[in-house]
CSV table of C-alpha atoms in Angstrom, one decimal:
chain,number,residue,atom,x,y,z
A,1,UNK,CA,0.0,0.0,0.0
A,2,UNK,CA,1.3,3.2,-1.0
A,3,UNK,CA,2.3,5.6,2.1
A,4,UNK,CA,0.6,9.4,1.9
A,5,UNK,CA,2.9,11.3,2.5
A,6,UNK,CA,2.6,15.8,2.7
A,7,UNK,CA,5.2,17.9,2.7
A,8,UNK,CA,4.3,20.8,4.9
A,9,UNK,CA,4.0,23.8,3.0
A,10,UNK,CA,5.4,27.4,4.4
A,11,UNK,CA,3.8,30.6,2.9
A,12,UNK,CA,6.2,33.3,3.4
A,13,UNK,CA,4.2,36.6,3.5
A,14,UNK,CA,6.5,39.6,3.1
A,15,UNK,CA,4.6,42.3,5.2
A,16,UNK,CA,5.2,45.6,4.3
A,17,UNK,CA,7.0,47.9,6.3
A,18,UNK,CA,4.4,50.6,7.7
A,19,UNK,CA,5.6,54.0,7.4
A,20,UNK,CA,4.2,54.5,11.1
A,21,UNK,CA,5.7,52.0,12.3
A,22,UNK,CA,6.9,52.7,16.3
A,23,UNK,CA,10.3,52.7,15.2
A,24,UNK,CA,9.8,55.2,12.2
A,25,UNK,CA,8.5,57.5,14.6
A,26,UNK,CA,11.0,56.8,17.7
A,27,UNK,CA,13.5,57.8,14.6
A,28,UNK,CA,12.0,60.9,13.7
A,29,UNK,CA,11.2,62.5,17.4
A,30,UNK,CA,15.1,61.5,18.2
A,31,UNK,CA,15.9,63.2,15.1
A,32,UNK,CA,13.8,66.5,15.6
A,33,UNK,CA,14.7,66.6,19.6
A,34,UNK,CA,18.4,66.0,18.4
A,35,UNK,CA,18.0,69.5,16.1
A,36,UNK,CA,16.3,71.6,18.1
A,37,UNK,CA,19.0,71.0,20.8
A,38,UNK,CA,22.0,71.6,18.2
A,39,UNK,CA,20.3,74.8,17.0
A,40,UNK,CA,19.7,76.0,20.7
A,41,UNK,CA,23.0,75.5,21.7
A,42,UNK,CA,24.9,76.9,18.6
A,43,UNK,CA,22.7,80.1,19.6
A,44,UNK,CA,24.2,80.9,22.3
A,45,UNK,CA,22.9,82.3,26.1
A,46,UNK,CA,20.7,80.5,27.9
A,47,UNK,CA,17.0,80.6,27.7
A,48,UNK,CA,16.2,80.0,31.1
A,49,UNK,CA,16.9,83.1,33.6
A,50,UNK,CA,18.5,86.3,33.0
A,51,UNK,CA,22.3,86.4,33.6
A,52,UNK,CA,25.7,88.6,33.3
A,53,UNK,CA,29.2,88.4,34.0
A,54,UNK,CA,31.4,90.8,34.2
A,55,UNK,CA,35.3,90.6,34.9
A,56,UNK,CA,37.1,92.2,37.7
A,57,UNK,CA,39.9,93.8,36.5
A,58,UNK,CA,42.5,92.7,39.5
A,59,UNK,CA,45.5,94.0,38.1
A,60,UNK,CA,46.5,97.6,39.9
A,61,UNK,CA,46.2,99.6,36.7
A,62,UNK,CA,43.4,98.2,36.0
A,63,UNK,CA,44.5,95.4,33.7
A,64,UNK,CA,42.9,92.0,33.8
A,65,UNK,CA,45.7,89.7,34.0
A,66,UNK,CA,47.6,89.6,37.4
A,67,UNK,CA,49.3,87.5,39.3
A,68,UNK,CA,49.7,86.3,42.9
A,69,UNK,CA,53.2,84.8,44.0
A,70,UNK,CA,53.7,83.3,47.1
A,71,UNK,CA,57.4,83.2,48.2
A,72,UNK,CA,59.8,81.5,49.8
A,73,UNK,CA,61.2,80.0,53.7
A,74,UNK,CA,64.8,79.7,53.8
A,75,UNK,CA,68.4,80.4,56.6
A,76,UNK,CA,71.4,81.2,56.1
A,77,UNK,CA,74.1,81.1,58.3
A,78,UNK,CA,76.1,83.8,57.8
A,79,UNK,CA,79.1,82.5,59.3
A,80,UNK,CA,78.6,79.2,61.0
A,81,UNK,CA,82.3,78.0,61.0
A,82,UNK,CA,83.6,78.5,64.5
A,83,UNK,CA,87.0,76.4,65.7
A,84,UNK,CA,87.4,76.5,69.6
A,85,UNK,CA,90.3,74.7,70.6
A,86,UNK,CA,92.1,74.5,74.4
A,87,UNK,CA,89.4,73.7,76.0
A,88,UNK,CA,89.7,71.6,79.4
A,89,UNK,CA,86.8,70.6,82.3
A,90,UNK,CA,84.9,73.7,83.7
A,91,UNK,CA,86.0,76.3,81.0
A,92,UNK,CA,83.6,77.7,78.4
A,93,UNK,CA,84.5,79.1,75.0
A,94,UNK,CA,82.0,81.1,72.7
A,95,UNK,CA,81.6,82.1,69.5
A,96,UNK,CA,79.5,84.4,67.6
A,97,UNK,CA,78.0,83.9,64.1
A,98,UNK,CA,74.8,85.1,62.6
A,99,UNK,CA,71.9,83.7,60.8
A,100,UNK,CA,69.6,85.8,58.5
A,101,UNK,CA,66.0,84.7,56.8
A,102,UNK,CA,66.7,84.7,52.7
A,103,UNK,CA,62.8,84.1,51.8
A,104,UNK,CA,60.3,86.0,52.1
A,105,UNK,CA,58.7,85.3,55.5
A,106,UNK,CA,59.8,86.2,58.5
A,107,UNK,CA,61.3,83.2,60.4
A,108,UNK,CA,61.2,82.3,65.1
A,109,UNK,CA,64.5,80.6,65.6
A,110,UNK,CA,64.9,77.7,67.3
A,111,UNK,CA,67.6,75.1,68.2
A,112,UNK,CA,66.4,72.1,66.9
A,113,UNK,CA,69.0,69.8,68.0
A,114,UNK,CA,73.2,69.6,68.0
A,115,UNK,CA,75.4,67.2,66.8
A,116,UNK,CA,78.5,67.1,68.9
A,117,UNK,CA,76.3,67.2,72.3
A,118,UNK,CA,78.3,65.6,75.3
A,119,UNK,CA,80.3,63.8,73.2
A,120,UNK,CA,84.0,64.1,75.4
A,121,UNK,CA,81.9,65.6,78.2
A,122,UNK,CA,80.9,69.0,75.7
A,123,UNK,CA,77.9,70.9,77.3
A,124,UNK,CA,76.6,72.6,74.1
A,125,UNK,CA,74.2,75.3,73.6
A,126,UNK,CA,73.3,78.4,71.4
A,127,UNK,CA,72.2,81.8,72.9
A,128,UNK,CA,70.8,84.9,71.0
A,129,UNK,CA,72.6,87.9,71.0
A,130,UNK,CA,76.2,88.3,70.7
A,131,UNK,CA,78.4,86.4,72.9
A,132,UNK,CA,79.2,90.1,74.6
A,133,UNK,CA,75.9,90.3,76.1
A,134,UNK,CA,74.3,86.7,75.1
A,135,UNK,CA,70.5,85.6,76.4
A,136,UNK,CA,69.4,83.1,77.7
A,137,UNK,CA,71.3,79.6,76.0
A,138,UNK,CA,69.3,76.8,75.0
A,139,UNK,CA,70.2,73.4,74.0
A,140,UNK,CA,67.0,73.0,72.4
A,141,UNK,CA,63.7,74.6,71.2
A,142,UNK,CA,62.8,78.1,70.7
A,143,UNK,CA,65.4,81.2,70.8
A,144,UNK,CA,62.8,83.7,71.2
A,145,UNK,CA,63.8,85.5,68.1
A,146,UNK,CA,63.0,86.0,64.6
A,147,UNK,CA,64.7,86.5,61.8
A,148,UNK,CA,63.2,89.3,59.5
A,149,UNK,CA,62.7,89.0,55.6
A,150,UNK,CA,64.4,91.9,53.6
A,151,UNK,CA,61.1,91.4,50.7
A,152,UNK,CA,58.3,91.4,53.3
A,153,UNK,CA,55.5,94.0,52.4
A,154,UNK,CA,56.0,95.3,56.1
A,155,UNK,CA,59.9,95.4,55.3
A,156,UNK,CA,59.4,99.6,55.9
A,157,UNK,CA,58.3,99.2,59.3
A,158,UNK,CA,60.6,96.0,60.1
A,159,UNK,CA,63.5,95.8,58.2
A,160,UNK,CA,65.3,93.1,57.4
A,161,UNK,CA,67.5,91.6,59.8
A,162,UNK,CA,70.3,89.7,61.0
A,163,UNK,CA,69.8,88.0,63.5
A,164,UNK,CA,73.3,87.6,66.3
A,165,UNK,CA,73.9,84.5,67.8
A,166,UNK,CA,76.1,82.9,70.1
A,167,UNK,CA,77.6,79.4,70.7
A,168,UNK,CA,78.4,78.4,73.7
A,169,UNK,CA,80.8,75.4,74.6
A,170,UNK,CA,81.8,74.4,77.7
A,171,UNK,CA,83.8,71.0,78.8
A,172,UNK,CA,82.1,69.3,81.8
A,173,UNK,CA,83.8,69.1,85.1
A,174,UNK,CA,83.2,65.5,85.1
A,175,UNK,CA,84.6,64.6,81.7
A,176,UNK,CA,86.6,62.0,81.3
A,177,UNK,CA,90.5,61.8,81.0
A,178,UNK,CA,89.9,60.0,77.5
A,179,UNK,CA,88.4,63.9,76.2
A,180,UNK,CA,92.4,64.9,76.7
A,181,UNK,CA,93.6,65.7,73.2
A,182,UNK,CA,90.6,64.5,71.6
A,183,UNK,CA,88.7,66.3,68.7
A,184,UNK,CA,85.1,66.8,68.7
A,185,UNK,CA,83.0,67.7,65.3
A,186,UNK,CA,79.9,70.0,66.4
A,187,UNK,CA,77.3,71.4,64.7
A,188,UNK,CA,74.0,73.2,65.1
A,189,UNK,CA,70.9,72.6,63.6
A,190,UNK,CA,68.9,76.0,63.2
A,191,UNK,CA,64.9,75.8,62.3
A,192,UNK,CA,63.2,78.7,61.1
A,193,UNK,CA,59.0,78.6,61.4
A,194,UNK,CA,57.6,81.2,59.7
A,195,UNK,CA,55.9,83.8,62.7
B,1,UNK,CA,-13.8,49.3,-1.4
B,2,UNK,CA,-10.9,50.1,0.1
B,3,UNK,CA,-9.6,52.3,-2.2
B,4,UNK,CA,-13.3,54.1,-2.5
B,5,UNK,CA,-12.4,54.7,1.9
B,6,UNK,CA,-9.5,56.0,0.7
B,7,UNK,CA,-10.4,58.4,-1.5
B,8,UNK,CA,-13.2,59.8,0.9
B,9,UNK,CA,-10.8,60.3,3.5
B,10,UNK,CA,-8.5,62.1,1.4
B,11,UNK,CA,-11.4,64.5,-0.1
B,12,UNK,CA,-12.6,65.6,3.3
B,13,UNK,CA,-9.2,66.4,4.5
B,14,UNK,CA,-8.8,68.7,1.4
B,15,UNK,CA,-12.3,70.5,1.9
B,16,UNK,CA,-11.3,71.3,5.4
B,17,UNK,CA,-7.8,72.6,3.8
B,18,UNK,CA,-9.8,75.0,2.0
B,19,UNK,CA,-12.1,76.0,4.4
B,20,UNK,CA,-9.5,76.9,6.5
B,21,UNK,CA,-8.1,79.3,3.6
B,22,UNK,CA,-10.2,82.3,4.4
B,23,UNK,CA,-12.9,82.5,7.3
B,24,UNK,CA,-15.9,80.3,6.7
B,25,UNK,CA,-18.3,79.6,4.7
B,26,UNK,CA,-21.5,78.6,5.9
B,27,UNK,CA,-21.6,80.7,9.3
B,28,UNK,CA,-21.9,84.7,10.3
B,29,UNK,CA,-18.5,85.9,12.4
B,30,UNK,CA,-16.6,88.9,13.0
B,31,UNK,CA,-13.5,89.8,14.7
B,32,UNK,CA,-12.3,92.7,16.6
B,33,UNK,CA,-8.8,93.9,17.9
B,34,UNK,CA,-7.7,93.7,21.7
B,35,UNK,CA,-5.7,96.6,22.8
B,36,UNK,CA,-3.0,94.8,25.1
B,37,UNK,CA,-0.7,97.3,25.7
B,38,UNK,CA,3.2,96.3,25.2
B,39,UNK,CA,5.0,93.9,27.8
B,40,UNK,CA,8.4,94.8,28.4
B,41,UNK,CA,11.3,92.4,29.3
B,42,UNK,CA,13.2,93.3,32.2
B,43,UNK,CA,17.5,93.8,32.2
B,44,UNK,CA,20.0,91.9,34.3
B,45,UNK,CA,23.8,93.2,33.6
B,46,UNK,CA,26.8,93.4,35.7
B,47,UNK,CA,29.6,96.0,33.8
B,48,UNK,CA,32.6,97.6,34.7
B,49,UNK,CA,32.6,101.9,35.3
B,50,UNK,CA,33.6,103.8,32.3
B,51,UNK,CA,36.8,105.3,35.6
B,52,UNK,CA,37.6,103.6,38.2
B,53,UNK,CA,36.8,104.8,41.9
B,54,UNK,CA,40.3,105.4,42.7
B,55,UNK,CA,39.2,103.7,46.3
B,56,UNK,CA,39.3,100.4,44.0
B,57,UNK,CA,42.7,98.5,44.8
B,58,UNK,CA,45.0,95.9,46.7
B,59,UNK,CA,45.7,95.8,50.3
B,60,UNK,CA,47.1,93.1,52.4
B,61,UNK,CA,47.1,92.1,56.0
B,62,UNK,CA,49.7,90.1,57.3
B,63,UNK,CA,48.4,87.4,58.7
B,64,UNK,CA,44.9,88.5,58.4
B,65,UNK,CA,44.5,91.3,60.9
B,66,UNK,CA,46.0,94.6,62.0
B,67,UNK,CA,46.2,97.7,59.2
B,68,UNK,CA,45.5,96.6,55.8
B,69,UNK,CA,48.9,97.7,53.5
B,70,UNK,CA,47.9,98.9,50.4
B,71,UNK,CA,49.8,97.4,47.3
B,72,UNK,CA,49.9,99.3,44.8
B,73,UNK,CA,51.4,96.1,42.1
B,74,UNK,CA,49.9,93.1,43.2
B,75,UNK,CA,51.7,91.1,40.6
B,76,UNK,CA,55.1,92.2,42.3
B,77,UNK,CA,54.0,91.3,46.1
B,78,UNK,CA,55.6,88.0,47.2
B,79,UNK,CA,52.9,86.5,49.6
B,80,UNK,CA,53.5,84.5,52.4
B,81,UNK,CA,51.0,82.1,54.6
B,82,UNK,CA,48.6,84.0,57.0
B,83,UNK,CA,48.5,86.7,54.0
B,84,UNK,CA,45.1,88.6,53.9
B,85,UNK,CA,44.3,90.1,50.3
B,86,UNK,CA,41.7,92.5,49.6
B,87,UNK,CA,40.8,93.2,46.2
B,88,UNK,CA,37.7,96.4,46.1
B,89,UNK,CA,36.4,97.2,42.9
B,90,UNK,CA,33.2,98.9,42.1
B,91,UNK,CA,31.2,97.4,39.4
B,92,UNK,CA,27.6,99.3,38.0
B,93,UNK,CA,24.5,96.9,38.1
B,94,UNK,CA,21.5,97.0,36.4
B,95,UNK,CA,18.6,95.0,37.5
B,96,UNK,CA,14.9,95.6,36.1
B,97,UNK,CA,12.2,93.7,36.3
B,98,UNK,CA,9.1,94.2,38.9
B,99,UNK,CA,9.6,90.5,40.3
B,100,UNK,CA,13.3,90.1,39.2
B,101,UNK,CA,15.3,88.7,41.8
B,102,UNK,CA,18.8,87.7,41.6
B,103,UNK,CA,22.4,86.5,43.3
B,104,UNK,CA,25.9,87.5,43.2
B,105,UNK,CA,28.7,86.0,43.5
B,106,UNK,CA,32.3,85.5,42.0
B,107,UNK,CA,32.5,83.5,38.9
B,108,UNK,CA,34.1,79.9,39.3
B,109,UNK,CA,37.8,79.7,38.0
B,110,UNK,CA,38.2,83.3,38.8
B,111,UNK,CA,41.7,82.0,40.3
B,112,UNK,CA,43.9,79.5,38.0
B,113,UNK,CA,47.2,78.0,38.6
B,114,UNK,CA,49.4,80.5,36.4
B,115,UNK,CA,51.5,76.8,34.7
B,116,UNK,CA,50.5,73.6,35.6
B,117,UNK,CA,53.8,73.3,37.9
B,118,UNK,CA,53.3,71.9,41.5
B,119,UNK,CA,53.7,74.7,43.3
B,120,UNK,CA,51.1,76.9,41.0
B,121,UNK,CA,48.8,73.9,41.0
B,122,UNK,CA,49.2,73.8,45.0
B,123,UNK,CA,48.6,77.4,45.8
B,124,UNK,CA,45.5,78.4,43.2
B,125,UNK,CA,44.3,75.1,45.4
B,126,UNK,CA,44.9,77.0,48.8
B,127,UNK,CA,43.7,80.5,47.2
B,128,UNK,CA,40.9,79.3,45.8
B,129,UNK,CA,39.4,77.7,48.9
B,130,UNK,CA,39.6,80.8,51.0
B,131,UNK,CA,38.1,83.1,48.1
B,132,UNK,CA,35.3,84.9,48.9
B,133,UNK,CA,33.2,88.0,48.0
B,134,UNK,CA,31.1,90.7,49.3
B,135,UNK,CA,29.2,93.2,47.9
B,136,UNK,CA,27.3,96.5,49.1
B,137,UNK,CA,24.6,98.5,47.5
B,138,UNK,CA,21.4,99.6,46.5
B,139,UNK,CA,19.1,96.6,46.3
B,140,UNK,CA,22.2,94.2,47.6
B,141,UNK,CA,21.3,91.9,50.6
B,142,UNK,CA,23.8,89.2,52.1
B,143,UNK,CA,22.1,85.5,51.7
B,144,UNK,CA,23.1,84.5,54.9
B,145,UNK,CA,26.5,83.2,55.3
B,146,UNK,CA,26.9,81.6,52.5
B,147,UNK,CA,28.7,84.1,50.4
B,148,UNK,CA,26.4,84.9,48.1
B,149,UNK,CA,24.1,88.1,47.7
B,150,UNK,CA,20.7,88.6,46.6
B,151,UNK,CA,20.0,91.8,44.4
B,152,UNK,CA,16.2,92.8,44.8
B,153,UNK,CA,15.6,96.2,42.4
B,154,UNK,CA,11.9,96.3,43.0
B,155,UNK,CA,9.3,98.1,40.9
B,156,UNK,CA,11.6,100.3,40.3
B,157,UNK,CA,14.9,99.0,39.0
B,158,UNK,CA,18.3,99.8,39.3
B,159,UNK,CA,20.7,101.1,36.7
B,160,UNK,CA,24.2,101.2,36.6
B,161,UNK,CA,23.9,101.5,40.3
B,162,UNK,CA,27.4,101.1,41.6
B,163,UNK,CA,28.5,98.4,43.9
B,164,UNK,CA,31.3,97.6,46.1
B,165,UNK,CA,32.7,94.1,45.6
B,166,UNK,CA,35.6,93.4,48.2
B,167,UNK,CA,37.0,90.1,47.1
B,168,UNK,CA,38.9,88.0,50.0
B,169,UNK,CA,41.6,85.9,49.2
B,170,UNK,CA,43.9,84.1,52.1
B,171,UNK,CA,46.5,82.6,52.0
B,172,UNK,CA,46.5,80.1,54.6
B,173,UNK,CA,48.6,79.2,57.3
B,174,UNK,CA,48.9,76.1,59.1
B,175,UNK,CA,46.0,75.0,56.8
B,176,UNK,CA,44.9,71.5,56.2
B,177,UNK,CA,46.4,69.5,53.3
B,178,UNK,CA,44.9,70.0,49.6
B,179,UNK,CA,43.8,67.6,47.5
B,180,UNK,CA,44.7,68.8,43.6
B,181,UNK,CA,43.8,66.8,40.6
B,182,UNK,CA,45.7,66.6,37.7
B,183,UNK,CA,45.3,65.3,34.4
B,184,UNK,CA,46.8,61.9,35.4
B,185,UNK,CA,47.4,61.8,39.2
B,186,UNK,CA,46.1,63.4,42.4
B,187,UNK,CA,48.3,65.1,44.7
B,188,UNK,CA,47.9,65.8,48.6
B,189,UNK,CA,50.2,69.0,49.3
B,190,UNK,CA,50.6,71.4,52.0
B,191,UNK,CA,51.9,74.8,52.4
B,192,UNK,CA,55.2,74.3,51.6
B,193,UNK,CA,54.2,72.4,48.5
B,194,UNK,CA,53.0,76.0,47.0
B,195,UNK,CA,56.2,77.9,47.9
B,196,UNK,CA,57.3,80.1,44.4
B,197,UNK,CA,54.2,79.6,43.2
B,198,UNK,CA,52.0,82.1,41.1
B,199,UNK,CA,48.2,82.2,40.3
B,200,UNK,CA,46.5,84.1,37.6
B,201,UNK,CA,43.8,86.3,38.8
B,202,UNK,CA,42.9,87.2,34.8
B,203,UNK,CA,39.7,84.9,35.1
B,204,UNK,CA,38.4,86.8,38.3
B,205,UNK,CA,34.5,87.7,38.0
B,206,UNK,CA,31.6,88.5,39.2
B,207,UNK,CA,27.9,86.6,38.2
B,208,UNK,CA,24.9,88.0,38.6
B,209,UNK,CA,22.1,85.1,38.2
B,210,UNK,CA,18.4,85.6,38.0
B,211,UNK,CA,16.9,83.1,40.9
């Protein structure tokens, strides 16, 4: 007996592409909202809220373009190089050198620590003033002076300055024997904080 | 029979096309003219006087009180932290509008690092932070604390009233670390970070916005 066979049949409709479609139209409103917003914008201003600007002429002629500059923190140590030699238990030895601020601010001294201190039974400390008529010494912290910037805007009323100070040595009653003849490598380390 | 639709549809949108051409057709009108008046936009402008007051200028405080120095080249000053600077300039406002209200206030990026260098960068960072304004006048009302002013003209209106901006910058001392962005890395810096620098004071403004 012959087998019936049917072969399924597919109809392929090809629907036309409405010219309203969703998409169509999501197409044109992006396109249109995508204009308007160009041609707003190319315009110039804003459409919102009334507005101005004007600049401030900062410059003391009345120019626009100025400048602020900050400046700078910096010691010098006018003449730091001291050599104190002969020195034996209870005497003291001095010597005066000066420091100066080179920046612009005006920098409190103060001692922040020594190099050298009772190494071979060496009392060190630094005092302001000159060693003719010192302060009060200090082996560490402030001085209780300042050293004055020469480009300060004040630099009328406080002129720069140089600041006299004095270092003080003095060999320990109670340092050793071993200290006899020996050599001792000191130095001072100055910190200026601007005041 | 769909076509015949068609063609209805397309007739009756063209009849009312035509009737829309020139008043009507089939019905009695008339038309007469309202007399409105005019309505007349109001003004909002912030300009600079034809002369300078000669009490506009610079003066500085060293650290931010005692007598104000004046300086008369601010570009030549070498500022230090704790510096006070006071910039007064008088600038002519015009507000109009019977329920125009508006603010003040200085224009962003009025203060720019003067090269992107560190310490530029760092101390338009400090400078900008501390910059404020104030402003006096007819119509000029402070909006709390907040640094910004209100201008109220009233039925009446300002123009080219003058107005005293004072413009506050500090530089700081013994401030808090800054934060500055750059085009590749962020930086944390502190004072001593903006030592040598420079700032350009070229984009300093003053906005007036309707509210």
């Amino acid at each position: 007996m012959p087998r019936l066979t049917q072969t399924p049949s597919v109809t392929v409709t090809k629907r036309r592409r409405s010219l309203f479609s969703f998409s169509n139209i999501l197409k044109s409103m992006v396109t249109v909202t995508v204009a308007i917003s160009l041609s707003v914008l190319a315009a110039g201003g804003t459409y919102a809220y009334l507005n101005s600007a004007q600049t401030i002429p900062a410059g003391s002629a009345g120019g626009a373009s100025t400048t602020i500059k900050s400046g700078s923190a910096s010691l010098v140590i006018t003449s730091g190089a001291a050599a104190l030699s002969g020195l034996y238990p209870g005497v003291t030895k001095t010597a005066d050198f000066t420091v100066s601020a080179s920046g612009s601010a005006d920098l409190a001294l103060s001692v922040s620590s020594i190099v050298g201190q009772g190494v071979n039974g060496l009392d060190i400390k630094v005092a302001p003033g000159t060693c003719a008529a010192p302060g009060t010494a200090v082996a560490a912290g402030s001085l209780g002076v300042t050293a004055v910037a020469a480009t300060t805007y004040d630099s009328t009323t406080t002129p720069a300055s140089t600041v006299p100070l004095c270092l003080v040595v003095s060999m320990l009653s109670s340092a050793s024997a071993s200290a006899a003849g020996a050599t001792t490598s000191v130095s001072v380390n100055l910190t200026g904080v601007q005041s | 029979m769909n076509k015949l639709i068609k063609g209805a549809v397309a007739t009756a949108a063209g009849v009312a096309l035509l009737m829309g051409g020139a008043g009507t057709f089939a019905y009695w009108n008339d038309s007469v003219g309202i007399t409105g008046g005019t309505i007349t936009a109001g003004n909002l402008k912030v300009a600079a006087p034809a002369t300078a007051p000669s009490t506009d200028g610079w003066t500085v405080q060293k650290n931010g009180t005692g007598t104000a120095t004046t300086v008369s080249t601010i570009s030549s000053f070498v500022a230090s932290p704790g510096d006070k600077f006071t910039l007064t300039k008088t600038v002519n406002v015009t507000a109009t509008g019977n329920n125009l209200t508006a603010t003040l206030a200085l224009g962003a990026g009025s203060i720019t690092a003067a090269t992107t260098g560190a310490a530029d960068v760092a101390l338009a960072a400090y400078l900008t932070k501390t910059a404020t304004i104030a402003a006096s006048g007819t119509g000029i009302a402070a909006i709390g604390s907040t640094g910004t002013y209100s201008i109220t003209p009233g039925t009446a209106g300002i123009t080219n009233s003058p107005v005293t901006v004072t413009v506050t910058i500090t530089y700081p001392k013994d401030a808090a670390t800054v934060t500055t962005a750059g085009p590749n890395s962020t930086a944390v810096l502190n004072e001593k970070a903006s030592m040598l620098g420079s700032v350009n004071l070229a984009g300093l403004t003053v906005t007036v916005d309707q509210q």
